[in-house]
Each structure stands twice: as C-alpha cells, then as structure tokens.
Amino acid sequence: MASLNVGNLGEYLREQRRNAQLSLRQLSEAAGVSNPYLSQIERGLRKPSADILQQLAKALRISAETLYVQAGMLDEREREELETRGVILADPSINERQKQVLLQIYESFRKENGLGTEETEGGDASGKAGGSAVTPPSH
C-alpha cells in the first residue's frame, strides 16, 4: 500500500467539489463531515479515513475507489478491478448464481493475462456458483 498523498487528495477533492458546484459547507453537510475538518482535508492538513472518503465520494457522486487512489490507499489497477466487480455485483438484471459465474470467468481471464490474484478479495469468485458450465437461468 502506498503512503497517503494527502496534498494531492485535497487538491483533487477541491476540484471535484468545484466541478459539482458545491460550496465547502454544502459538501460538508451532504457528506456528514464537519466544515472545518473538510477544509483541513482540502488543504492537506488531515488524513481522512476510508469511511470519510466514502462519505465524500457519495456526496460528490464519484467512485470511492477514485478517492482511495488519490489518497494512496489503492493503486489504479486495484481500483479498476474493484469497480468491475462492483458493477457485476450490482447488476439487477442477472441473478446471484450468474454473477458468481461471471466473476469466475473474469478472474480466470485476469489470471490468464497475468493479472489475477492468488486469492480473490471477499471471495467473490471463490467457486460459489458450482460447476464450470454456464447455463441459462430457469425462470
């Protein structure tokens, strides 16, 4: 894990806040973070926790993983993998078994390309779907 890059995080947050046309006070209220604390984060004086970053991301309507990358908590490749998994898991048009099979296929492609992890975080592609054949659901 990289060290926290607080200065760049603050600048990035300020830019995102301005792009969203929010005042410091509006963002602090939307995120449930005190106005002085948010100001200190933006000026690079405070190191926010992952929870605070998640609250800020939600209020700014951006990916929390993007803020984690900016804070040095996550590298870009990990962020992309987590976002891909998140999109698959959040898709309401496929059932849980299909999601697990799709995650298994995704992980097998990553491993084939030398990007796979030894152990998938959270067990998302841990073989819960059972079997290797992909069959259509019986609705």
mmCIF file of C-alpha atoms in Angstrom:
data_model
loop_
_atom_site.group_PDB
_atom_site.id
_atom_site.type_symbol
_atom_site.label_atom_id
_atom_site.label_comp_id
_atom_site.label_asym_id
_atom_site.label_seq_id
_atom_site.Cartn_x
_atom_site.Cartn_y
_atom_site.Cartn_z
ATOM 1 C CA MET A 1 0.000 0.000 0.000
ATOM 2 C CA ALA A 2 1.351 3.416 -0.913
ATOM 3 C CA SER A 3 1.767 6.179 1.651
ATOM 4 C CA LEU A 4 -1.023 8.704 1.911
ATOM 5 C CA ASN A 5 -0.703 11.507 -0.596
ATOM 6 C CA VAL A 6 -2.755 13.999 1.378
ATOM 7 C CA GLY A 7 -1.838 17.174 -0.558
ATOM 8 C CA ASN A 8 -2.908 15.790 -3.917
ATOM 9 C CA LEU A 9 -6.035 14.328 -2.351
ATOM 10 C CA GLY A 10 -7.047 17.733 -1.010
ATOM 11 C CA GLU A 11 -6.485 19.402 -4.359
ATOM 12 C CA TYR A 12 -8.426 16.644 -6.104
ATOM 13 C CA LEU A 13 -11.328 16.932 -3.630
ATOM 14 C CA ARG A 14 -11.455 20.702 -4.058
ATOM 15 C CA GLU A 15 -11.531 20.277 -7.840
ATOM 16 C CA GLN A 16 -14.322 17.682 -7.633
ATOM 17 C CA ARG A 17 -16.302 19.890 -5.229
ATOM 18 C CA ARG A 18 -15.987 22.869 -7.580
ATOM 19 C CA ASN A 19 -16.954 20.735 -10.589
ATOM 20 C CA ALA A 20 -20.060 19.668 -8.668
ATOM 21 C CA GLN A 21 -20.719 23.377 -7.978
ATOM 22 C CA LEU A 22 -20.836 22.802 -4.231
ATOM 23 C CA SER A 23 -19.572 25.110 -1.535
ATOM 24 C CA LEU A 24 -17.409 23.692 1.227
ATOM 25 C CA ARG A 25 -20.386 23.978 3.579
ATOM 26 C CA GLN A 26 -22.750 22.212 1.141
ATOM 27 C CA LEU A 27 -20.345 19.304 0.687
ATOM 28 C CA SER A 28 -19.710 19.013 4.418
ATOM 29 C CA GLU A 29 -23.460 18.824 5.066
ATOM 30 C CA ALA A 30 -24.078 16.331 2.245
ATOM 31 C CA ALA A 31 -21.218 14.094 3.405
ATOM 32 C CA GLY A 32 -21.886 14.410 7.129
ATOM 33 C CA VAL A 33 -18.382 15.780 7.745
ATOM 34 C CA SER A 34 -17.715 18.958 9.706
ATOM 35 C CA ASN A 35 -16.923 22.056 7.694
ATOM 36 C CA PRO A 36 -13.568 22.703 9.462
ATOM 37 C CA TYR A 37 -12.492 19.072 9.030
ATOM 38 C CA LEU A 38 -13.321 19.120 5.312
ATOM 39 C CA SER A 39 -11.395 22.366 4.937
ATOM 40 C CA GLN A 40 -8.374 20.752 6.611
ATOM 41 C CA ILE A 41 -8.605 17.757 4.273
ATOM 42 C CA GLU A 42 -8.705 20.044 1.231
ATOM 43 C CA ARG A 43 -5.670 21.970 2.496
ATOM 44 C CA GLY A 44 -3.745 18.730 3.042
ATOM 45 C CA LEU A 45 -3.634 19.052 6.829
ATOM 46 C CA ARG A 46 -5.695 15.963 7.652
ATOM 47 C CA LYS A 47 -5.605 12.338 6.542
ATOM 48 C CA PRO A 48 -9.199 11.160 6.183
ATOM 49 C CA SER A 49 -10.163 7.566 6.864
ATOM 50 C CA ALA A 50 -11.574 5.301 4.177
ATOM 51 C CA ASP A 51 -15.029 5.824 5.724
ATOM 52 C CA ILE A 52 -14.777 9.605 5.415
ATOM 53 C CA LEU A 53 -13.556 9.262 1.833
ATOM 54 C CA GLN A 54 -16.521 7.025 1.087
ATOM 55 C CA GLN A 55 -18.934 9.619 2.523
ATOM 56 C CA LEU A 56 -17.296 12.360 0.458
ATOM 57 C CA ALA A 57 -17.401 10.244 -2.699
ATOM 58 C CA LYS A 58 -21.084 9.543 -2.212
ATOM 59 C CA ALA A 59 -21.830 13.236 -1.713
ATOM 60 C CA LEU A 60 -19.776 14.135 -4.804
ATOM 61 C CA ARG A 61 -21.307 11.256 -6.780
ATOM 62 C CA ILE A 62 -17.906 9.833 -7.693
ATOM 63 C CA SER A 63 -16.299 6.468 -7.059
ATOM 64 C CA ALA A 64 -14.887 5.953 -3.568
ATOM 65 C CA GLU A 65 -12.131 3.912 -5.174
ATOM 66 C CA THR A 66 -11.075 7.006 -7.127
ATOM 67 C CA LEU A 67 -10.573 8.848 -3.840
ATOM 68 C CA TYR A 68 -8.704 5.862 -2.385
ATOM 69 C CA VAL A 69 -6.319 6.021 -5.352
ATOM 70 C CA GLN A 70 -5.854 9.770 -4.837
ATOM 71 C CA ALA A 71 -5.142 9.151 -1.138
ATOM 72 C CA GLY A 72 -2.607 6.442 -1.967
ATOM 73 C CA MET A 73 -4.707 3.745 -0.294
ATOM 74 C CA LEU A 74 -5.272 1.835 -3.520
ATOM 75 C CA ASP A 75 -3.416 1.623 -6.786
ATOM 76 C CA GLU A 76 -5.128 2.285 -10.122
ATOM 77 C CA ARG A 77 -5.193 -1.365 -11.208
ATOM 78 C CA GLU A 78 -6.832 -2.439 -7.922
ATOM 79 C CA ARG A 79 -9.438 0.325 -8.337
ATOM 80 C CA GLU A 80 -10.335 -0.854 -11.825
ATOM 81 C CA GLU A 81 -10.687 -4.445 -10.654
ATOM 82 C CA LEU A 82 -12.879 -3.435 -7.699
ATOM 83 C CA GLU A 83 -15.078 -1.257 -9.897
ATOM 84 C CA THR A 84 -15.532 -4.066 -12.407
ATOM 85 C CA ARG A 85 -16.518 -6.466 -9.644
ATOM 86 C CA GLY A 86 -18.847 -3.867 -8.140
ATOM 87 C CA VAL A 87 -20.636 -3.313 -11.435
ATOM 88 C CA ILE A 88 -21.140 -7.045 -11.899
ATOM 89 C CA LEU A 89 -22.427 -7.500 -8.341
ATOM 90 C CA ALA A 90 -24.773 -4.511 -8.620
ATOM 91 C CA ASP A 91 -26.374 -5.567 -11.908
ATOM 92 C CA PRO A 92 -30.063 -6.252 -11.170
ATOM 93 C CA SER A 93 -30.627 -7.999 -14.498
ATOM 94 C CA ILE A 94 -28.673 -11.129 -13.552
ATOM 95 C CA ASN A 95 -29.168 -13.438 -10.597
ATOM 96 C CA GLU A 96 -26.625 -14.245 -7.871
ATOM 97 C CA ARG A 97 -25.506 -17.505 -9.472
ATOM 98 C CA GLN A 98 -24.901 -15.765 -12.779
ATOM 99 C CA LYS A 99 -22.947 -13.012 -11.021
ATOM 100 C CA GLN A 100 -20.687 -15.569 -9.361
ATOM 101 C CA VAL A 101 -20.099 -17.416 -12.638
ATOM 102 C CA LEU A 102 -19.327 -14.157 -14.414
ATOM 103 C CA LEU A 103 -16.853 -13.215 -11.646
ATOM 104 C CA GLN A 104 -15.184 -16.616 -12.013
ATOM 105 C CA ILE A 105 -14.795 -16.083 -15.750
ATOM 106 C CA TYR A 106 -13.461 -12.560 -15.176
ATOM 107 C CA GLU A 107 -10.917 -13.845 -12.661
ATOM 108 C CA SER A 108 -9.815 -16.652 -14.997
ATOM 109 C CA PHE A 109 -9.161 -14.110 -17.773
ATOM 110 C CA ARG A 110 -7.184 -11.925 -15.346
ATOM 111 C CA LYS A 111 -5.083 -14.913 -14.294
ATOM 112 C CA GLU A 112 -4.533 -15.909 -17.919
ATOM 113 C CA ASN A 113 -3.263 -12.380 -18.598
ATOM 114 C CA GLY A 114 -1.005 -12.415 -15.539
ATOM 115 C CA LEU A 115 -3.185 -10.022 -13.535
ATOM 116 C CA GLY A 116 -5.103 -12.436 -11.342
ATOM 117 C CA THR A 117 -4.681 -12.586 -7.604
ATOM 118 C CA GLU A 118 -3.846 -15.703 -5.652
ATOM 119 C CA GLU A 119 -6.909 -15.221 -3.514
ATOM 120 C CA THR A 120 -9.810 -13.085 -4.650
ATOM 121 C CA GLU A 121 -10.715 -10.416 -2.097
ATOM 122 C CA GLY A 122 -14.064 -11.001 -0.459
ATOM 123 C CA GLY A 123 -14.438 -14.443 -2.022
ATOM 124 C CA ASP A 124 -16.391 -13.018 -4.948
ATOM 125 C CA ALA A 125 -15.059 -15.601 -7.393
ATOM 126 C CA SER A 126 -14.445 -18.410 -4.967
ATOM 127 C CA GLY A 127 -16.443 -21.028 -6.805
ATOM 128 C CA LYS A 128 -19.758 -20.480 -5.033
ATOM 129 C CA ALA A 129 -21.611 -20.886 -8.298
ATOM 130 C CA GLY A 130 -20.678 -24.537 -8.551
ATOM 131 C CA GLY A 131 -19.684 -26.277 -11.768
ATOM 132 C CA SER A 132 -17.876 -24.696 -14.660
ATOM 133 C CA ALA A 133 -20.594 -24.689 -17.276
ATOM 134 C CA VAL A 134 -22.605 -21.530 -17.764
ATOM 135 C CA THR A 135 -26.269 -22.365 -18.241
ATOM 136 C CA PRO A 136 -29.193 -20.010 -18.658
ATOM 137 C CA PRO A 137 -31.391 -19.493 -15.588
ATOM 138 C CA SER A 138 -34.662 -21.331 -15.332
ATOM 139 C CA HIS A 139 -37.209 -18.554 -14.712
#
